[in-house]
Amino acid sequence: AGLLLFTGLSTRLRDWAEERTHSRSGQVMLYGAVYIAAVTLLGLPLAFYEGFVREHAYGLSNQSFLAWATDFGIGFAVTLVAGVIVLPIFYAAVRAAREAWWLWGAGLAILLLILQMAIYPVFIAPLFNHFEKMPDSPLERQIQSLARANQIPAQAIWISDASRRSNRISANVSGFLGTSRITLNDNLLKQGAPDEVLAVLGHEMGHYVMGHTTRIILLLGLVLLLGFGFIAWSFGVATDFFGGTWQVRRVEDVAGLPLLAALAGIFFFLATPLTNGIIRTAENQADIFGLNAVRKPDAFATVMLKLSSYRKLEPGAWEEAIFYDHPSGRTRIETAMTWKKEHMHDPDIRMLEGPGVGG
């Protein structure tokens, strides 16, 4: 952002877009397309180091460079298309709302969050992975039985081919407004015992049953509202100091987009403990739901140990509170063992300890 603003590249790009079309929306689309491409290019070295070099250094990636570059290109294309559609709408709202632009901006961001959650499993995820329905098997029937017992309309359990990219095990519930689906990756099936798969799926079903998608949208919506308020205030402060140098004074000037992006980055960096805390709380609730629904605390604990290949198992308390959007492995294992301790007199839990225990 500093490079684009202090060198005058942003204002020259704005002027170039204005020379190409008299349409305000067209100007924003042209500026936005070049801006997204420039930011992607400038961020490419770090993205390559983080997403390819380091992943291979830790033995977590199975991808060739070509496969990684293909995924990166798809992600760029999705961002570019979304940007040239959304940015003109955003700037039209800014021009219409004037001083209240940040309220309208927050509302638009919340709508986009809802839209993204709704379309992700249907239109975005298939761009990166192949999905197929889990074939009929004793495990599939157990999962379906668990879903029916918790009134989850899961006509199918989906499997993604994540093993072509990574050896991480994972599962998730995605979608909103009728597109919800339960997905596990093929690594979980290959590396996990049936009880471990059920323990993970019980956790994911907890997100659905407890309405966590709606809850997270509401809470993150409040965070977005705070964020846009911060951006509106800090934009004025920044342009008071540097507006003459940048030749940007008004928020509706598209040349100020790098500043808006930078301020958003600063806010959400500072808000990391808050946003992670919102998600981590939901994850903890889903852990408890899964333990109650599946009743396999040992299997849940061993899965958490397997996740430690790419998630630090035992961070410090402050490290977990600030940086973790899931409870740490240690916390989740302790939760499972506490649950087991409190249910040791239940017949099915006593059986886990073998014959003669508790006699």
mmCIF file of C-alpha atoms in Angstrom:
data_model
loop_
_atom_site.group_PDB
_atom_site.id
_atom_site.type_symbol
_atom_site.label_atom_id
_atom_site.label_comp_id
_atom_site.label_asym_id
_atom_site.label_seq_id
_atom_site.Cartn_x
_atom_site.Cartn_y
_atom_site.Cartn_z
ATOM 1 C CA ALA A 1 0.000 0.000 0.000
ATOM 2 C CA GLY A 2 2.813 2.391 0.877
ATOM 3 C CA LEU A 3 4.552 1.690 -2.429
ATOM 4 C CA LEU A 4 1.415 2.421 -4.450
ATOM 5 C CA LEU A 5 0.519 5.561 -2.492
ATOM 6 C CA PHE A 6 3.875 7.270 -1.894
ATOM 7 C CA THR A 7 5.202 6.683 -5.425
ATOM 8 C CA GLY A 8 2.011 8.082 -6.966
ATOM 9 C CA LEU A 9 1.343 4.797 -8.786
ATOM 10 C CA SER A 10 -2.152 4.664 -7.351
ATOM 11 C CA THR A 11 -3.154 8.106 -8.633
ATOM 12 C CA ARG A 12 -1.597 7.404 -12.042
ATOM 13 C CA LEU A 13 -3.571 4.181 -12.226
ATOM 14 C CA ARG A 14 -6.738 6.095 -11.338
ATOM 15 C CA ASP A 15 -6.009 8.679 -14.024
ATOM 16 C CA TRP A 16 -5.371 5.916 -16.557
ATOM 17 C CA ALA A 17 -8.741 4.317 -15.749
ATOM 18 C CA GLU A 18 -10.500 7.690 -16.086
ATOM 19 C CA GLU A 19 -8.969 8.154 -19.528
ATOM 20 C CA ARG A 20 -10.331 4.797 -20.660
ATOM 21 C CA THR A 21 -13.976 5.291 -19.673
ATOM 22 C CA HIS A 22 -16.329 7.943 -18.299
ATOM 23 C CA SER A 23 -18.283 5.358 -16.333
ATOM 24 C CA ARG A 24 -17.506 5.541 -12.620
ATOM 25 C CA SER A 25 -18.151 1.823 -12.240
ATOM 26 C CA GLY A 26 -15.973 1.092 -15.261
ATOM 27 C CA GLN A 27 -13.158 3.136 -13.802
ATOM 28 C CA VAL A 28 -13.369 1.217 -10.531
ATOM 29 C CA MET A 29 -13.403 -2.104 -12.397
ATOM 30 C CA LEU A 30 -10.276 -1.183 -14.383
ATOM 31 C CA TYR A 31 -8.460 0.145 -11.340
ATOM 32 C CA GLY A 32 -9.512 -2.853 -9.263
ATOM 33 C CA ALA A 33 -8.353 -5.391 -11.840
ATOM 34 C CA VAL A 34 -4.874 -3.840 -12.113
ATOM 35 C CA TYR A 35 -4.665 -3.291 -8.339
ATOM 36 C CA ILE A 36 -5.501 -6.928 -7.552
ATOM 37 C CA ALA A 37 -2.976 -8.131 -10.129
ATOM 38 C CA ALA A 38 -0.283 -5.824 -8.729
ATOM 39 C CA VAL A 39 -0.895 -6.852 -5.117
ATOM 40 C CA THR A 40 -0.871 -10.530 -6.102
ATOM 41 C CA LEU A 41 2.416 -10.100 -7.970
ATOM 42 C CA LEU A 42 4.031 -8.202 -5.102
ATOM 43 C CA GLY A 43 2.879 -10.856 -2.632
ATOM 44 C CA LEU A 44 3.932 -13.797 -4.805
ATOM 45 C CA PRO A 45 7.415 -14.344 -3.307
ATOM 46 C CA LEU A 46 6.031 -14.571 0.223
ATOM 47 C CA ALA A 47 3.119 -16.741 -0.901
ATOM 48 C CA PHE A 48 5.541 -19.122 -2.642
ATOM 49 C CA TYR A 49 7.820 -19.299 0.390
ATOM 50 C CA GLU A 50 4.969 -19.864 2.816
ATOM 51 C CA GLY A 51 2.766 -22.111 0.708
ATOM 52 C CA PHE A 52 5.353 -24.178 -1.165
ATOM 53 C CA VAL A 53 8.860 -23.954 0.309
ATOM 54 C CA ARG A 54 7.939 -24.204 3.978
ATOM 55 C CA GLU A 55 5.216 -26.796 3.400
ATOM 56 C CA HIS A 56 7.744 -29.065 1.674
ATOM 57 C CA ALA A 57 10.403 -28.354 4.302
ATOM 58 C CA TYR A 58 8.080 -29.799 6.955
ATOM 59 C CA GLY A 59 6.931 -32.683 4.761
ATOM 60 C CA LEU A 60 3.330 -31.488 4.748
ATOM 61 C CA SER A 61 2.852 -30.954 0.999
ATOM 62 C CA ASN A 62 2.563 -33.491 -1.806
ATOM 63 C CA GLN A 63 2.297 -30.898 -4.562
ATOM 64 C CA SER A 64 4.636 -30.291 -7.442
ATOM 65 C CA PHE A 65 5.425 -26.693 -8.268
ATOM 66 C CA LEU A 66 3.051 -26.865 -11.245
ATOM 67 C CA ALA A 67 0.194 -28.096 -9.061
ATOM 68 C CA TRP A 68 0.877 -25.382 -6.486
ATOM 69 C CA ALA A 69 1.033 -22.714 -9.201
ATOM 70 C CA THR A 70 -2.262 -23.963 -10.642
ATOM 71 C CA ASP A 71 -3.992 -23.623 -7.282
ATOM 72 C CA PHE A 72 -2.452 -20.183 -6.817
ATOM 73 C CA GLY A 73 -3.692 -19.140 -10.257
ATOM 74 C CA ILE A 74 -7.205 -20.377 -9.520
ATOM 75 C CA GLY A 75 -7.230 -18.437 -6.260
ATOM 76 C CA PHE A 76 -6.060 -15.316 -8.082
ATOM 77 C CA ALA A 77 -8.773 -15.738 -10.751
ATOM 78 C CA VAL A 78 -11.492 -16.101 -8.098
ATOM 79 C CA THR A 79 -10.224 -12.998 -6.289
ATOM 80 C CA LEU A 80 -10.032 -11.016 -9.522
ATOM 81 C CA VAL A 81 -13.575 -11.891 -10.601
ATOM 82 C CA ALA A 82 -14.953 -11.161 -7.133
ATOM 83 C CA GLY A 83 -13.046 -7.865 -6.996
ATOM 84 C CA VAL A 84 -14.233 -6.462 -10.319
ATOM 85 C CA ILE A 85 -17.819 -7.299 -9.312
ATOM 86 C CA VAL A 86 -17.792 -6.160 -5.693
ATOM 87 C CA LEU A 87 -15.610 -3.031 -5.846
ATOM 88 C CA PRO A 88 -17.930 -1.028 -8.167
ATOM 89 C CA ILE A 89 -20.860 -1.895 -5.876
ATOM 90 C CA PHE A 90 -18.872 -0.803 -2.826
ATOM 91 C CA TYR A 91 -17.813 2.526 -4.345
ATOM 92 C CA ALA A 92 -21.345 3.207 -5.602
ATOM 93 C CA ALA A 93 -22.574 2.707 -2.024
ATOM 94 C CA VAL A 94 -19.821 5.009 -0.721
ATOM 95 C CA ARG A 95 -20.808 7.776 -3.149
ATOM 96 C CA ALA A 96 -24.502 7.426 -2.296
ATOM 97 C CA ALA A 97 -24.150 7.174 1.491
ATOM 98 C CA ARG A 98 -21.596 9.998 1.938
ATOM 99 C CA GLU A 99 -20.700 10.336 5.666
ATOM 100 C CA ALA A 100 -22.542 7.120 6.523
ATOM 101 C CA TRP A 101 -20.549 5.127 3.962
ATOM 102 C CA TRP A 102 -18.928 2.933 6.607
ATOM 103 C CA LEU A 103 -22.343 1.672 7.786
ATOM 104 C CA TRP A 104 -23.295 0.742 4.238
ATOM 105 C CA GLY A 105 -19.855 -0.753 3.692
ATOM 106 C CA ALA A 106 -20.215 -2.927 6.775
ATOM 107 C CA GLY A 107 -23.658 -4.048 5.613
ATOM 108 C CA LEU A 108 -22.282 -4.963 2.206
ATOM 109 C CA ALA A 109 -19.392 -6.874 3.809
ATOM 110 C CA ILE A 110 -21.828 -8.866 5.957
ATOM 111 C CA LEU A 111 -23.921 -9.730 2.893
ATOM 112 C CA LEU A 112 -20.759 -10.846 1.096
ATOM 113 C CA LEU A 113 -19.817 -12.995 4.093
ATOM 114 C CA ILE A 114 -23.211 -14.705 3.933
ATOM 115 C CA LEU A 115 -22.936 -15.142 0.164
ATOM 116 C CA GLN A 116 -19.430 -16.559 0.434
ATOM 117 C CA MET A 117 -20.527 -19.114 3.034
ATOM 118 C CA ALA A 118 -23.521 -20.122 0.925
ATOM 119 C CA ILE A 119 -21.718 -20.576 -2.388
ATOM 120 C CA TYR A 120 -18.376 -21.908 -1.145
ATOM 121 C CA PRO A 121 -19.158 -25.653 -1.051
ATOM 122 C CA VAL A 122 -21.041 -25.562 -4.357
ATOM 123 C CA PHE A 123 -18.964 -23.242 -6.540
ATOM 124 C CA ILE A 124 -15.590 -22.460 -4.902
ATOM 125 C CA ALA A 125 -14.397 -25.641 -3.186
ATOM 126 C CA PRO A 126 -14.813 -27.784 -6.358
ATOM 127 C CA LEU A 127 -12.323 -25.504 -8.124
ATOM 128 C CA PHE A 128 -9.603 -26.837 -5.819
ATOM 129 C CA ASN A 129 -10.697 -30.375 -4.979
ATOM 130 C CA HIS A 130 -12.705 -33.219 -6.431
ATOM 131 C CA PHE A 131 -15.628 -34.328 -4.262
ATOM 132 C CA GLU A 132 -17.478 -37.622 -4.301
ATOM 133 C CA LYS A 133 -20.107 -39.198 -2.107
ATOM 134 C CA MET A 134 -18.848 -41.615 0.511
ATOM 135 C CA PRO A 135 -19.605 -45.137 -0.752
ATOM 136 C CA ASP A 136 -21.864 -47.450 1.190
ATOM 137 C CA SER A 137 -19.976 -49.168 4.006
ATOM 138 C CA PRO A 138 -20.456 -49.976 7.704
ATOM 139 C CA LEU A 139 -18.705 -46.706 8.590
ATOM 140 C CA GLU A 140 -20.874 -44.694 6.171
ATOM 141 C CA ARG A 141 -23.995 -46.221 7.706
ATOM 142 C CA GLN A 142 -22.762 -45.346 11.195
ATOM 143 C CA ILE A 143 -22.197 -41.748 10.117
ATOM 144 C CA GLN A 144 -25.645 -41.562 8.539
ATOM 145 C CA SER A 145 -27.187 -43.020 11.692
ATOM 146 C CA LEU A 146 -25.381 -40.417 13.784
ATOM 147 C CA ALA A 147 -26.674 -37.664 11.478
ATOM 148 C CA ARG A 148 -30.268 -38.920 11.660
ATOM 149 C CA ALA A 149 -30.063 -39.206 15.451
ATOM 150 C CA ASN A 150 -29.195 -35.515 15.597
ATOM 151 C CA GLN A 151 -31.767 -34.452 12.971
ATOM 152 C CA ILE A 152 -29.143 -33.504 10.395
ATOM 153 C CA PRO A 153 -30.452 -33.781 6.804
ATOM 154 C CA ALA A 154 -27.278 -35.320 5.389
ATOM 155 C CA GLN A 155 -28.335 -37.145 2.237
ATOM 156 C CA ALA A 156 -24.654 -37.850 1.607
ATOM 157 C CA ILE A 157 -21.284 -37.557 3.286
ATOM 158 C CA TRP A 158 -18.736 -36.026 0.916
ATOM 159 C CA ILE A 159 -15.063 -36.958 0.560
ATOM 160 C CA SER A 160 -12.458 -34.578 -0.882
ATOM 161 C CA ASP A 161 -9.235 -35.706 -2.557
ATOM 162 C CA ALA A 162 -7.005 -33.660 -0.252
ATOM 163 C CA SER A 163 -4.242 -36.283 -0.352
ATOM 164 C CA ARG A 164 -3.097 -35.027 -3.758
ATOM 165 C CA ARG A 165 -2.140 -31.770 -2.064
ATOM 166 C CA SER A 166 -1.275 -32.582 1.540
ATOM 167 C CA ASN A 167 -1.202 -35.312 4.168
ATOM 168 C CA ARG A 168 -3.219 -33.286 6.669
ATOM 169 C CA ILE A 169 -6.344 -34.889 8.084
ATOM 170 C CA SER A 170 -9.438 -32.719 8.225
ATOM 171 C CA ALA A 171 -13.209 -32.518 8.027
ATOM 172 C CA ASN A 172 -15.675 -29.650 7.983
ATOM 173 C CA VAL A 173 -19.255 -28.505 7.776
ATOM 174 C CA SER A 174 -19.631 -25.815 5.123
ATOM 175 C CA GLY A 175 -22.468 -23.995 3.446
ATOM 176 C CA PHE A 176 -25.432 -21.898 4.497
ATOM 177 C CA LEU A 177 -29.028 -21.325 3.434
ATOM 178 C CA GLY A 178 -29.600 -24.796 2.042
ATOM 179 C CA THR A 179 -26.083 -25.577 0.798
ATOM 180 C CA SER A 180 -24.757 -27.106 4.037
ATOM 181 C CA ARG A 181 -22.770 -30.305 3.691
ATOM 182 C CA ILE A 182 -20.482 -32.472 5.790
ATOM 183 C CA THR A 183 -17.126 -33.214 4.190
ATOM 184 C CA LEU A 184 -14.143 -35.258 5.302
ATOM 185 C CA ASN A 185 -10.918 -35.529 3.396
ATOM 186 C CA ASP A 186 -9.495 -38.811 2.181
ATOM 187 C CA ASN A 187 -6.506 -38.451 4.511
ATOM 188 C CA LEU A 188 -8.836 -38.857 7.486
ATOM 189 C CA LEU A 189 -10.186 -42.097 6.039
ATOM 190 C CA LYS A 190 -6.681 -43.387 5.259
ATOM 191 C CA GLN A 191 -5.022 -42.387 8.525
ATOM 192 C CA GLY A 192 -7.899 -42.604 10.986
ATOM 193 C CA ALA A 193 -9.512 -45.624 12.609
ATOM 194 C CA PRO A 194 -13.338 -45.841 12.239
ATOM 195 C CA ASP A 195 -13.846 -44.594 15.791
ATOM 196 C CA GLU A 196 -11.578 -41.617 15.096
ATOM 197 C CA VAL A 197 -13.556 -40.757 11.957
ATOM 198 C CA LEU A 198 -16.790 -40.910 13.958
ATOM 199 C CA ALA A 199 -15.297 -38.708 16.679
ATOM 200 C CA VAL A 200 -14.316 -36.076 14.120
ATOM 201 C CA LEU A 201 -17.690 -36.220 12.354
ATOM 202 C CA GLY A 202 -19.479 -35.853 15.687
ATOM 203 C CA HIS A 203 -17.601 -32.610 16.205
ATOM 204 C CA GLU A 204 -18.537 -31.360 12.736
ATOM 205 C CA MET A 205 -22.187 -32.259 13.258
ATOM 206 C CA GLY A 206 -22.089 -30.190 16.428
ATOM 207 C CA HIS A 207 -21.451 -27.069 14.341
ATOM 208 C CA TYR A 208 -24.598 -27.794 12.337
ATOM 209 C CA VAL A 209 -26.867 -28.693 15.265
ATOM 210 C CA MET A 210 -25.841 -25.676 17.348
ATOM 211 C CA GLY A 211 -26.232 -23.238 14.466
ATOM 212 C CA HIS A 212 -22.650 -22.048 14.582
ATOM 213 C CA THR A 213 -22.697 -20.655 11.059
ATOM 214 C CA THR A 214 -25.453 -18.199 11.998
ATOM 215 C CA ARG A 215 -23.765 -17.389 15.294
ATOM 216 C CA ILE A 216 -20.420 -16.695 13.650
ATOM 217 C CA ILE A 217 -22.033 -14.526 10.965
ATOM 218 C CA LEU A 218 -23.721 -12.414 13.656
ATOM 219 C CA LEU A 219 -20.585 -12.030 15.762
ATOM 220 C CA LEU A 220 -18.238 -11.428 12.855
ATOM 221 C CA GLY A 221 -20.817 -8.964 11.540
ATOM 222 C CA LEU A 222 -20.330 -6.930 14.708
ATOM 223 C CA VAL A 223 -16.566 -7.130 14.232
ATOM 224 C CA LEU A 224 -16.971 -5.922 10.644
ATOM 225 C CA LEU A 225 -19.068 -2.994 11.880
ATOM 226 C CA LEU A 226 -16.310 -2.045 14.325
ATOM 227 C CA GLY A 227 -13.761 -2.495 11.566
ATOM 228 C CA PHE A 228 -15.477 -0.166 9.142
ATOM 229 C CA GLY A 229 -15.871 2.414 11.908
ATOM 230 C CA PHE A 230 -12.124 2.213 12.553
ATOM 231 C CA ILE A 231 -11.342 2.467 8.825
ATOM 232 C CA ALA A 232 -13.572 5.534 8.419
ATOM 233 C CA TRP A 233 -11.908 7.316 11.339
ATOM 234 C CA SER A 234 -8.321 6.334 10.464
ATOM 235 C CA PHE A 235 -8.809 7.144 6.760
ATOM 236 C CA GLY A 236 -9.547 10.729 7.737
ATOM 237 C CA VAL A 237 -6.524 10.871 10.044
ATOM 238 C CA ALA A 238 -4.198 9.412 7.407
ATOM 239 C CA THR A 239 -5.364 11.680 4.587
ATOM 240 C CA ASP A 240 -5.047 14.724 6.856
ATOM 241 C CA PHE A 241 -1.344 13.889 7.197
ATOM 242 C CA PHE A 242 -0.492 12.472 3.768
ATOM 243 C CA GLY A 243 -3.419 13.293 1.509
ATOM 244 C CA GLY A 244 -1.508 15.990 -0.339
ATOM 245 C CA THR A 245 1.394 13.668 -1.045
ATOM 246 C CA TRP A 246 -0.901 10.836 -2.100
ATOM 247 C CA GLN A 247 -3.338 13.151 -3.930
ATOM 248 C CA VAL A 248 -6.132 11.305 -2.130
ATOM 249 C CA ARG A 249 -8.539 13.266 0.052
ATOM 250 C CA ARG A 250 -11.928 11.567 -0.264
ATOM 251 C CA VAL A 251 -12.886 7.986 0.473
ATOM 252 C CA GLU A 252 -14.847 7.736 -2.797
ATOM 253 C CA ASP A 253 -11.596 8.326 -4.746
ATOM 254 C CA VAL A 254 -10.614 4.841 -5.957
ATOM 255 C CA ALA A 255 -6.936 5.840 -5.700
ATOM 256 C CA GLY A 256 -7.430 5.482 -1.945
ATOM 257 C CA LEU A 257 -8.173 1.746 -2.233
ATOM 258 C CA PRO A 258 -4.648 0.748 -1.096
ATOM 259 C CA LEU A 259 -5.154 2.842 2.031
ATOM 260 C CA LEU A 260 -8.521 1.219 2.736
ATOM 261 C CA ALA A 261 -6.931 -2.213 2.296
ATOM 262 C CA ALA A 262 -4.015 -1.333 4.570
ATOM 263 C CA LEU A 263 -6.288 0.023 7.301
ATOM 264 C CA ALA A 264 -8.472 -3.092 7.072
ATOM 265 C CA GLY A 265 -5.337 -5.227 7.405
ATOM 266 C CA ILE A 266 -4.237 -3.277 10.491
ATOM 267 C CA PHE A 267 -7.657 -3.573 12.129
ATOM 268 C CA PHE A 268 -8.087 -7.290 11.552
ATOM 269 C CA PHE A 269 -4.516 -7.924 12.700
ATOM 270 C CA LEU A 270 -5.293 -6.130 15.961
ATOM 271 C CA ALA A 271 -8.640 -7.925 16.172
ATOM 272 C CA THR A 272 -7.025 -11.358 15.794
ATOM 273 C CA PRO A 273 -7.596 -12.358 19.461
ATOM 274 C CA LEU A 274 -11.256 -11.366 19.147
ATOM 275 C CA THR A 275 -11.989 -13.152 15.874
ATOM 276 C CA ASN A 276 -10.011 -16.225 16.934
ATOM 277 C CA GLY A 277 -11.834 -16.241 20.255
ATOM 278 C CA ILE A 278 -15.221 -16.219 18.521
ATOM 279 C CA ILE A 279 -14.294 -19.214 16.377
ATOM 280 C CA ARG A 280 -12.423 -21.042 19.152
ATOM 281 C CA THR A 281 -15.470 -20.857 21.425
ATOM 282 C CA ALA A 282 -17.624 -22.486 18.736
ATOM 283 C CA GLU A 283 -14.984 -25.169 18.207
ATOM 284 C CA ASN A 284 -14.920 -25.968 21.911
ATOM 285 C CA GLN A 285 -18.715 -26.255 21.963
ATOM 286 C CA ALA A 286 -18.567 -28.617 18.991
ATOM 287 C CA ASP A 287 -15.966 -30.725 20.807
ATOM 288 C CA ILE A 288 -18.347 -31.189 23.733
ATOM 289 C CA PHE A 289 -21.247 -31.973 21.394
ATOM 290 C CA GLY A 290 -19.179 -34.599 19.578
ATOM 291 C CA LEU A 291 -18.106 -36.248 22.818
ATOM 292 C CA ASN A 292 -21.722 -36.437 23.981
ATOM 293 C CA ALA A 293 -23.020 -37.661 20.612
ATOM 294 C CA VAL A 294 -20.321 -40.217 19.726
ATOM 295 C CA ARG A 295 -19.045 -41.096 23.225
ATOM 296 C CA LYS A 296 -15.540 -42.002 22.076
ATOM 297 C CA PRO A 297 -13.198 -39.780 24.096
ATOM 298 C CA ASP A 298 -10.086 -41.905 23.482
ATOM 299 C CA ALA A 299 -10.605 -41.802 19.716
ATOM 300 C CA PHE A 300 -11.098 -38.037 19.857
ATOM 301 C CA ALA A 301 -7.861 -37.668 21.859
ATOM 302 C CA THR A 302 -5.814 -39.773 19.426
ATOM 303 C CA VAL A 303 -7.064 -37.702 16.491
ATOM 304 C CA MET A 304 -5.865 -34.574 18.279
ATOM 305 C CA LEU A 305 -2.431 -36.191 18.570
ATOM 306 C CA LYS A 306 -2.436 -36.846 14.822
ATOM 307 C CA LEU A 307 -3.282 -33.192 14.169
ATOM 308 C CA SER A 308 -0.092 -32.230 16.000
ATOM 309 C CA SER A 309 1.853 -32.911 12.788
ATOM 310 C CA TYR A 310 0.823 -29.424 11.694
ATOM 311 C CA ARG A 311 -0.721 -27.834 14.790
ATOM 312 C CA LYS A 312 1.442 -27.045 17.801
ATOM 313 C CA LEU A 313 0.158 -29.352 20.505
ATOM 314 C CA GLU A 314 0.904 -27.380 23.646
ATOM 315 C CA PRO A 315 1.233 -23.602 23.191
ATOM 316 C CA GLY A 316 1.443 -21.169 26.048
ATOM 317 C CA ALA A 317 -1.802 -19.753 27.423
ATOM 318 C CA TRP A 318 -1.335 -16.339 25.786
ATOM 319 C CA GLU A 319 -0.190 -17.913 22.519
ATOM 320 C CA GLU A 320 -3.362 -20.000 22.398
ATOM 321 C CA ALA A 321 -5.612 -17.068 23.334
ATOM 322 C CA ILE A 322 -4.160 -14.771 20.665
ATOM 323 C CA PHE A 323 -3.219 -16.965 17.718
ATOM 324 C CA TYR A 324 -5.358 -20.100 17.856
ATOM 325 C CA ASP A 325 -8.766 -20.256 16.141
ATOM 326 C CA HIS A 326 -9.194 -23.805 17.553
ATOM 327 C CA PRO A 327 -8.457 -24.991 21.072
ATOM 328 C CA SER A 328 -4.943 -26.390 21.270
ATOM 329 C CA GLY A 329 -4.417 -30.130 21.105
ATOM 330 C CA ARG A 330 -3.590 -30.226 24.802
ATOM 331 C CA THR A 331 -6.787 -28.373 25.689
ATOM 332 C CA ARG A 332 -8.908 -30.667 23.536
ATOM 333 C CA ILE A 333 -7.328 -33.834 24.922
ATOM 334 C CA GLU A 334 -7.854 -32.542 28.462
ATOM 335 C CA THR A 335 -11.493 -31.827 27.587
ATOM 336 C CA ALA A 336 -11.932 -35.374 26.283
ATOM 337 C CA MET A 337 -10.294 -36.944 29.328
ATOM 338 C CA THR A 338 -12.341 -34.799 31.699
ATOM 339 C CA TRP A 339 -15.480 -35.933 29.874
ATOM 340 C CA LYS A 340 -14.312 -39.551 30.169
ATOM 341 C CA LYS A 341 -13.610 -39.182 33.904
ATOM 342 C CA GLU A 342 -17.122 -37.872 34.519
ATOM 343 C CA HIS A 343 -18.662 -40.787 32.551
ATOM 344 C CA MET A 344 -16.534 -43.642 33.853
ATOM 345 C CA HIS A 345 -19.538 -45.295 35.504
ATOM 346 C CA ASP A 346 -21.446 -45.454 32.197
ATOM 347 C CA PRO A 347 -21.410 -49.034 30.861
ATOM 348 C CA ASP A 348 -20.125 -48.138 27.378
ATOM 349 C CA ILE A 349 -17.270 -46.025 28.778
ATOM 350 C CA ARG A 350 -16.277 -48.681 31.345
ATOM 351 C CA MET A 351 -15.962 -51.144 28.474
ATOM 352 C CA LEU A 352 -13.254 -48.946 26.950
ATOM 353 C CA GLU A 353 -11.007 -49.794 29.898
ATOM 354 C CA GLY A 354 -11.254 -53.550 29.341
ATOM 355 C CA PRO A 355 -12.494 -56.389 31.547
ATOM 356 C CA GLY A 356 -12.133 -56.220 35.286
ATOM 357 C CA VAL A 357 -11.907 -52.444 35.525
ATOM 358 C CA GLY A 358 -14.010 -50.888 38.269
ATOM 359 C CA GLY A 359 -15.080 -54.254 39.688
#
